[in-house]
CSV table of C-alpha atoms in Angstrom, one decimal:
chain,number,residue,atom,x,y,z
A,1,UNK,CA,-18.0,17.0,98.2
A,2,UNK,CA,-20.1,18.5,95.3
A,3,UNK,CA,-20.4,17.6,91.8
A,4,UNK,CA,-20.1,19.9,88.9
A,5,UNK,CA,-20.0,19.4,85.2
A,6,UNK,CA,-17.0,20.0,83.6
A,7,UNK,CA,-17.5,22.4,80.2
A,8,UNK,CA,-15.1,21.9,77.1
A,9,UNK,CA,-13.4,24.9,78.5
A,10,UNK,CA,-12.5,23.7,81.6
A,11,UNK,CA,-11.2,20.2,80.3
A,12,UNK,CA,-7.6,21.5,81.4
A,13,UNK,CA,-9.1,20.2,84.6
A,14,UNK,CA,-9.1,16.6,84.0
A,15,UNK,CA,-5.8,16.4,82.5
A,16,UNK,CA,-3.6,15.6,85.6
A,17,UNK,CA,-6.1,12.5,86.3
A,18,UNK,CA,-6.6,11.5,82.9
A,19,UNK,CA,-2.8,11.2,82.9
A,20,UNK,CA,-2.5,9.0,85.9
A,21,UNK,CA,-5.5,6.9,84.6
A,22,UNK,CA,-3.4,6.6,80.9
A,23,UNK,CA,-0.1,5.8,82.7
A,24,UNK,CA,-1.6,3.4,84.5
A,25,UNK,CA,-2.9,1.2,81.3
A,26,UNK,CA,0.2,2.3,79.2
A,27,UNK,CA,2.2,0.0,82.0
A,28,UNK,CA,-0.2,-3.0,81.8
A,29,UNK,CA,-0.9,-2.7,77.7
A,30,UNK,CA,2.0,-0.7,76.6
A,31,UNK,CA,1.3,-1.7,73.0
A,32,UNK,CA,-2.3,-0.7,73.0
A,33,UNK,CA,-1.6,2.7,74.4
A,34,UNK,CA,0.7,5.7,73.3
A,35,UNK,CA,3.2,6.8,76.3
A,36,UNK,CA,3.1,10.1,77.9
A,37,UNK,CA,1.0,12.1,75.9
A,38,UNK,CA,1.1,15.8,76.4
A,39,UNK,CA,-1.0,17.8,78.4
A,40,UNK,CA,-1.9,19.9,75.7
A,41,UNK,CA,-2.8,17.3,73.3
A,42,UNK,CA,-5.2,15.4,75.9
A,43,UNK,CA,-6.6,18.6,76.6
A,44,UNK,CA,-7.4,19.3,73.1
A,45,UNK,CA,-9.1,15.9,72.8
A,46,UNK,CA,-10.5,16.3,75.8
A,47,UNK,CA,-12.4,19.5,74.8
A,48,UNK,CA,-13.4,18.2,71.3
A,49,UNK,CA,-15.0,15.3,73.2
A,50,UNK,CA,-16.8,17.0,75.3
A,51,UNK,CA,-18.1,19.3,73.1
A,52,UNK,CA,-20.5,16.0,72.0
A,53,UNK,CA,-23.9,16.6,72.9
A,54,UNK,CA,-24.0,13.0,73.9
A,55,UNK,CA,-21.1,13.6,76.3
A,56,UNK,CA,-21.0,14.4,79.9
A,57,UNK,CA,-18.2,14.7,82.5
A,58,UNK,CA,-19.2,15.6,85.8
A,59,UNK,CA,-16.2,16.1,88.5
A,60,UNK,CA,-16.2,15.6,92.3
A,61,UNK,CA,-15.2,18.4,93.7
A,62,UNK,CA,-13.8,19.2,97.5
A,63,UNK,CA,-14.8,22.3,99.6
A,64,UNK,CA,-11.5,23.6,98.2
A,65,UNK,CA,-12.4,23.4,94.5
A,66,UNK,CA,-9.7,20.7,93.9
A,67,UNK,CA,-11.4,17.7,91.5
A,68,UNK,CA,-11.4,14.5,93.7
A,69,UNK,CA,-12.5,12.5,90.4
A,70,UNK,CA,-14.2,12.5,87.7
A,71,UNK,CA,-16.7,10.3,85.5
A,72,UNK,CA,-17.5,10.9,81.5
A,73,UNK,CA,-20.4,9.5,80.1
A,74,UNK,CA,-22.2,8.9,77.2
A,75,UNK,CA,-25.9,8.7,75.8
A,76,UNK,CA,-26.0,6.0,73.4
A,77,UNK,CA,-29.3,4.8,70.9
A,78,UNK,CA,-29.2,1.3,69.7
A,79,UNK,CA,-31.6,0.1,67.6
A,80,UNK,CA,-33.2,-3.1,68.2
A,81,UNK,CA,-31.8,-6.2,65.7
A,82,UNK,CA,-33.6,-9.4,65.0
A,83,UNK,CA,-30.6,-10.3,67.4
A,84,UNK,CA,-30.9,-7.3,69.6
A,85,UNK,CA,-33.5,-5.3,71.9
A,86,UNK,CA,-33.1,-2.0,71.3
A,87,UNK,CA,-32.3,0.2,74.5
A,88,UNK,CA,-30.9,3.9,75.2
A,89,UNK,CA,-28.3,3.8,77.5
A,90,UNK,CA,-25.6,5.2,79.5
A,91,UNK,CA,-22.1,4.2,78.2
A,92,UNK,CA,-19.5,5.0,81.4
A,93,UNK,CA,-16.3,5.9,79.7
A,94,UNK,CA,-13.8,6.8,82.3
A,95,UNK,CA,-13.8,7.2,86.1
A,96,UNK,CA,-10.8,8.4,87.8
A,97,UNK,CA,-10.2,9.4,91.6
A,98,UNK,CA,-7.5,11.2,92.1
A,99,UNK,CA,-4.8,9.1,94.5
A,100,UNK,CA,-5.2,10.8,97.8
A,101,UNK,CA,-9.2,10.6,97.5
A,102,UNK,CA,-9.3,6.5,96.5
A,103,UNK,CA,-11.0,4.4,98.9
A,104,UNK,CA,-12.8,7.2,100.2
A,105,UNK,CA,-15.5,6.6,98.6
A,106,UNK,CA,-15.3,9.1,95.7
A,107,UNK,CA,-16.1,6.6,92.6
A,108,UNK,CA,-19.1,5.4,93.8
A,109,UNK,CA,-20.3,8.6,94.6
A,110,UNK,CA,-19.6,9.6,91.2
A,111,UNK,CA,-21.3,6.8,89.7
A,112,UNK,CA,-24.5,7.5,91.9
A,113,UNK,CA,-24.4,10.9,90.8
A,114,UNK,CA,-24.4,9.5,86.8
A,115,UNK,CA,-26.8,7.2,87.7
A,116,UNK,CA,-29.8,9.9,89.3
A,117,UNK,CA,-28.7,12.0,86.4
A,118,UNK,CA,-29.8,9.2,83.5
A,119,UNK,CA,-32.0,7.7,85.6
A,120,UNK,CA,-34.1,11.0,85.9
A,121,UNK,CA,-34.0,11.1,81.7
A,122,UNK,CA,-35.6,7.2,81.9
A,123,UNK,CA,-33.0,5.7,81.1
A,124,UNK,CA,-32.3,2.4,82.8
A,125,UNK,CA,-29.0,0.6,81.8
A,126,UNK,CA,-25.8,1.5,82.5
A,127,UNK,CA,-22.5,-0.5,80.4
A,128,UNK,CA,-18.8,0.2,81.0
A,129,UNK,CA,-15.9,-1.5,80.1
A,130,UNK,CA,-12.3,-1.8,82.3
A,131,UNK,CA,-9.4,-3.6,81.5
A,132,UNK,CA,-8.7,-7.6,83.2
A,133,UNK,CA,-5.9,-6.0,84.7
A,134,UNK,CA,-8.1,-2.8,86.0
A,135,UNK,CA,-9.0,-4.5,89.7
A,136,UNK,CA,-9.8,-1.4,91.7
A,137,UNK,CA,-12.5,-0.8,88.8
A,138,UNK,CA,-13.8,-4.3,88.6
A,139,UNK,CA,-14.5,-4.2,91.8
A,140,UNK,CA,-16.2,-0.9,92.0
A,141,UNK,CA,-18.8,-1.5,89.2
A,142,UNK,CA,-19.8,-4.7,90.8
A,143,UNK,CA,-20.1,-2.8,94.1
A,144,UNK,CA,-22.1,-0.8,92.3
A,145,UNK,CA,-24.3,-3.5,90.4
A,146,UNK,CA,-22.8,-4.2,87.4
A,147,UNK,CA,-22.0,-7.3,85.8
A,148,UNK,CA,-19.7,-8.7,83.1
A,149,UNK,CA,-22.0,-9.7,80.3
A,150,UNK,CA,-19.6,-9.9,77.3
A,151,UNK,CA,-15.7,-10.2,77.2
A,152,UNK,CA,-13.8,-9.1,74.4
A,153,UNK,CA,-10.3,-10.4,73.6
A,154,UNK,CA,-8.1,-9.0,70.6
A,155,UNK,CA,-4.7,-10.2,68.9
A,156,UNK,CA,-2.1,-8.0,67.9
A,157,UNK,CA,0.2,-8.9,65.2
């Protein structure tokens, strides 16, 4: 497998993942998450986030050209606080592995292709977020060494 970055113009790309990655939260939090989205509009979203200079989505790809997975990323500044030391870091937004590459290994390549990547800028932390429900990726990011250190919880009227 190689990795590539994906452009704006080539989110199209992404879509068919990024839909099974959506479906699968629309069935745990339907009322968080709109259902069945088009292709076009994620697309369109897609594009105009990547087109962030903070953003990055890099894709595994197979000797085929067919995306495996993919990981988008994002460079964030926060300033230190009297409550706060102040860090650049890597926010990991999505991962997704396309069903016939899971287990195979594909996500943790992807992350330790994000991590030489921000590593090599000096930056040294790495924060995600997944959902309770969101196993496979709980178990992944502590495979690769990362830790709950804040839960958030919500209410919905």
């Amino acid at each position: 497998m190689k990795f590539v970055t994906i452009p704006p113009e080539d989110a199209h790309r992404l879509v068919p993942l990024l839909q099974d990655l959506h479906a699968l939260h629309v069935s745990h939090q339907p009322q968080r998450y709109p259902a069945d989205p088009t292709a076009e509009a994620l697309q369109a979203w897609l594009a105009d986030w990547l087109s962030d200079e903070t953003i990055t989505a890099r894709a595994a790809v197979s000797p085929q050209g067919t995306v495996m997975g993919y990981i988008i990323y994002g460079i964030e500044e926060r300033t230190a606080l009297p409550v706060r030391i102040g860090e650049t870091r890597a926010m990991l937004h999505h991962i997704a592995v396309a069903e016939s590459w899971q287990r195979m290994g594909v996500g943790a390549a992807l992350i330790n292709d994000m991590k030489a990547r921000v590593t090599a800028d000096g930056i040294k932390v790495i924060a995600t977020t997944y959902a309770p429900f969101n196993t496979a990726s709980a178990a992944l990011m502590t495979r690769m060494g990362m830790e709950p250190v804040v839960t958030m919880a919500e209410w919905r009227a």
